[in-house]
């Protein structure tokens, strides 16, 4: 082999054909030609079996070659890495889609709850009752106030009020609770000619109150026991029966609240005058 030719192959992948003296068959060694030691008479080659030395005298031919097998392996590795990256990318997209779906669903649920809470809050704030006037009615001797008449109307912008679900709290020396009764005689569609305190056809007891419609354009108070915007009613209470006494004496105070099912309660705090000159008494 020419020396110049072999020197050009140093560092390259080569196929070396070798034939030992006395052997009939030649062998082929493939690898990178690392170095040539002409003085020692051998070449150093880096093959797939590792680093080794070959006798120059045994070399029949050297031919540059290509590492096809290694290249195919590298290409396969690249393909494997590419598929793995694609799988990871698809997994990330799926995770992001699931997370987005959860967020959207959670957002819709929170929005529905917020709307519901907002509506309930609006009803609580805007709905309710207002007590605009408190009038008393004394016994024949004008010594005690035996009955109260509370003028009631819904608040501005209030939802409809169901009188069947309202409760009246009254406090004088002790607290008592009265409820609505839909029995015959406890509700009147208008004030009779005999006056407010003689309109109802029943005697009020210690646990119920009566209702008289004063302004009820659609007749909802007497028909359905409901108050809506623009309605006005009078709530009658038998103080003597409610507290088990003769009634409210002069200079004493009575307070209470008329609580609807939804919204703010109408409250009052009224004091009796020092002297009852008439049976109809305006409470301050």
XYZ file of C-alpha atoms in Angstrom:
284
model
C 0.000 0.000 0.000
C 1.276 3.438 -0.860
C 2.066 5.580 2.130
C 0.480 8.750 0.717
C -2.754 6.924 0.042
C -2.898 5.500 3.542
C -2.097 8.865 5.154
C -5.146 10.379 3.455
C -7.354 7.781 5.102
C -6.323 8.605 8.684
C -9.396 9.698 10.666
C -11.820 8.220 8.154
C -14.080 5.222 8.283
C -12.480 2.501 6.203
C -12.849 -1.094 5.223
C -9.532 -2.947 5.524
C -9.007 -6.247 3.727
C -6.463 -8.457 5.496
C -4.862 -11.772 4.683
C -2.455 -13.443 7.024
C 0.484 -15.383 5.529
C -0.403 -19.024 4.986
C -4.186 -18.414 4.973
C -6.339 -18.825 1.904
C -9.201 -16.555 2.949
C -9.079 -12.833 3.588
C -10.953 -10.971 6.321
C -12.463 -7.503 6.412
C -12.215 -5.108 9.341
C -14.301 -1.916 9.359
C -13.634 1.094 11.531
C -12.019 4.472 11.832
C -8.352 4.557 10.923
C -6.913 6.347 13.949
C -3.158 6.274 13.261
C -0.379 4.558 11.254
C 2.980 3.627 12.762
C 5.226 2.786 9.842
C 8.249 2.152 12.059
C 6.429 -0.445 14.182
C 4.588 -1.731 11.162
C 0.969 -1.541 12.372
C -2.147 0.636 12.098
C -4.538 1.582 14.864
C -8.237 1.184 14.017
C -11.341 1.934 16.073
C -13.868 -0.719 15.093
C -17.158 -1.834 16.566
C -15.179 -4.335 18.674
C -13.014 -1.613 20.142
C -9.570 -0.125 19.550
C -7.077 -2.510 17.942
C -3.843 -2.849 15.999
C -3.420 -4.400 12.549
C -0.190 -5.551 10.931
C 0.587 -3.423 7.894
C 2.095 -6.407 6.107
C -1.219 -8.274 6.440
C -3.225 -5.461 4.798
C -4.197 -6.303 1.247
C -6.421 -3.316 0.524
C -7.982 -0.276 2.236
C -11.138 1.326 0.966
C -13.037 4.304 2.447
C -16.499 3.254 3.575
C -19.743 4.637 5.022
C -21.226 3.887 8.414
C -24.672 3.034 7.114
C -25.729 1.028 10.092
C -24.848 3.729 12.592
C -26.623 6.339 10.480
C -29.782 4.249 10.396
C -29.620 3.894 14.155
C -29.282 7.647 14.562
C -32.216 8.237 12.235
C -34.304 5.767 14.232
C -33.351 7.554 17.440
C -34.409 10.863 15.953
C -37.723 9.371 14.902
C -38.243 7.947 18.381
C -37.519 11.330 19.987
C -39.879 13.026 17.523
C -42.727 10.629 18.315
C -42.138 11.088 22.047
C -42.260 14.852 21.671
C -45.483 14.556 19.675
C -47.038 12.357 22.363
C -46.056 14.835 25.077
C -47.440 17.704 23.000
C -50.756 15.914 22.450
C -50.940 15.076 26.164
C -50.370 18.734 27.036
C -53.157 19.759 24.655
C -55.534 17.226 26.225
C -54.655 18.368 29.743
C -55.144 22.004 28.735
C -58.502 21.150 27.146
C -59.679 19.334 30.279
C -58.490 22.205 32.485
C -60.237 24.730 30.249
C -63.443 22.685 30.365
C -63.294 22.538 34.169
C -62.648 26.276 34.385
C -65.526 27.077 32.038
C -67.905 24.804 33.936
C -66.771 26.241 37.271
C -67.180 29.771 35.926
C -70.722 29.027 34.743
C -71.625 27.489 38.108
C -70.212 30.450 40.005
C -72.042 32.854 37.714
C -75.351 31.067 38.300
C -74.792 31.108 42.050
C -73.798 34.761 41.961
C -76.939 35.627 39.991
C -79.085 33.666 42.432
C -77.452 35.244 45.487
C -77.667 38.682 43.880
C -81.370 38.212 43.181
C -82.019 37.005 46.725
C -80.029 39.919 48.148
C -81.959 42.385 46.000
C -85.226 40.922 47.227
C -84.064 41.054 50.829
C -82.992 44.686 50.509
C -85.865 46.049 48.429
C -88.730 43.908 49.752
C -90.506 44.280 53.030
C -93.200 46.201 54.876
C -93.532 49.667 56.381
C -95.779 50.622 59.306
C -96.883 54.199 58.667
C -99.342 54.798 61.522
C -100.334 53.369 64.917
C -103.783 54.072 66.389
C -105.247 52.857 69.677
C -108.790 52.130 70.824
C -109.701 52.343 74.509
C -112.286 50.657 76.656
C -115.535 52.436 77.416
C -114.072 53.966 80.596
C -111.113 55.358 78.596
C -108.646 53.910 81.054
C -106.808 51.372 78.868
C -106.013 50.946 75.204
C -107.482 47.555 74.386
C -106.886 47.400 70.614
C -104.236 48.608 68.157
C -104.598 49.447 64.473
C -101.346 49.352 62.463
C -101.403 50.909 58.989
C -99.151 48.795 56.767
C -97.946 49.004 53.168
C -95.198 47.295 51.112
C -91.879 49.078 50.644
C -91.217 50.852 47.343
C -90.170 48.273 44.755
C -91.023 45.399 47.086
C -91.944 41.923 45.943
C -95.461 40.731 46.687
C -96.062 39.952 50.365
C -97.977 36.835 51.373
C -99.861 37.717 54.562
C -100.243 34.027 55.384
C -96.493 33.887 56.020
C -96.189 37.085 58.053
C -95.672 37.221 61.803
C -96.434 40.096 64.191
C -94.232 40.566 67.274
C -95.566 42.848 70.040
C -93.769 43.742 73.257
C -95.245 45.278 76.390
C -93.900 43.863 79.651
C -93.434 40.613 77.688
C -93.070 39.547 74.081
C -95.975 37.910 72.290
C -96.297 36.568 68.759
C -99.400 36.735 66.572
C -100.029 35.086 63.213
C -102.426 35.465 60.301
C -105.706 33.563 60.172
C -107.571 32.913 56.935
C -110.722 31.865 58.737
C -113.929 33.681 57.921
C -114.201 37.099 59.536
C -110.483 37.775 60.062
C -110.029 39.552 56.708
C -112.200 42.363 55.350
C -112.094 43.901 51.878
C -112.847 47.419 53.136
C -113.584 49.482 56.242
C -117.233 49.315 57.307
C -119.372 52.332 58.115
C -119.086 51.430 61.806
C -115.377 52.265 61.771
C -112.091 50.403 61.730
C -112.426 48.771 65.141
C -115.922 47.463 64.357
C -115.302 46.134 60.835
C -114.313 42.546 61.579
C -117.052 40.073 62.438
C -114.924 38.126 64.903
C -113.423 38.775 68.295
C -109.643 38.772 67.981
C -107.817 36.389 70.308
C -104.326 36.249 71.826
C -102.638 34.496 68.891
C -104.100 35.994 65.710
C -104.503 39.408 64.145
C -107.071 40.725 61.680
C -106.567 42.503 58.356
C -108.664 45.204 56.674
C -107.895 46.301 53.108
C -107.762 50.087 52.795
C -106.372 50.409 49.274
C -106.463 47.220 47.205
C -107.039 47.909 43.498
C -106.879 44.275 42.390
C -108.578 42.796 45.455
C -105.547 40.632 46.251
C -105.707 41.174 50.023
C -109.205 39.783 50.531
C -109.002 37.226 47.705
C -105.462 35.813 47.923
C -104.201 37.326 51.208
C -101.404 39.040 49.297
C -100.181 42.630 49.263
C -98.503 44.127 46.223
C -97.197 47.538 45.212
C -99.679 50.308 46.009
C -101.718 48.296 48.533
C -102.456 49.559 52.043
C -103.981 47.564 54.885
C -104.788 47.914 58.568
C -103.655 45.188 60.960
C -105.857 44.911 64.063
C -104.573 43.549 67.372
C -106.429 42.780 70.598
C -103.898 44.052 73.166
C -105.927 42.907 76.155
C -106.074 39.331 74.863
C -102.469 39.300 73.635
C -100.986 40.323 76.997
C -103.705 38.927 79.263
C -104.223 42.315 80.906
C -106.731 45.122 80.796
C -104.698 46.755 78.051
C -102.118 49.535 77.697
C -102.441 52.233 80.379
C -101.610 55.928 79.841
C -97.931 56.933 79.492
C -96.893 53.359 78.648
C -95.191 52.261 75.434
C -95.693 49.303 73.146
C -93.342 48.219 70.358
C -93.205 45.529 67.756
C -92.405 44.422 64.236
C -94.397 43.009 61.342
C -92.129 40.440 59.672
C -92.815 39.163 56.127
C -91.471 35.939 54.644
C -88.862 37.841 52.593
C -87.493 41.315 53.149
C -87.339 43.850 55.950
C -89.828 43.976 58.784
C -92.002 46.991 59.466
C -91.348 48.238 63.004
C -93.104 50.579 65.414
C -92.561 52.020 68.890
C -95.599 53.925 70.135
C -96.411 55.596 73.450
C -99.823 56.218 74.945
C -100.708 59.821 75.874
C -101.091 60.883 79.490
C -104.885 61.182 79.237
C -107.362 59.438 76.945
C -109.887 62.098 75.977
C -111.402 59.980 73.179
C -111.691 56.284 72.556
C -109.695 56.687 69.331
C -106.137 57.501 70.397
C -103.285 58.590 68.136
C -100.107 56.922 69.369
C -96.918 58.976 69.220
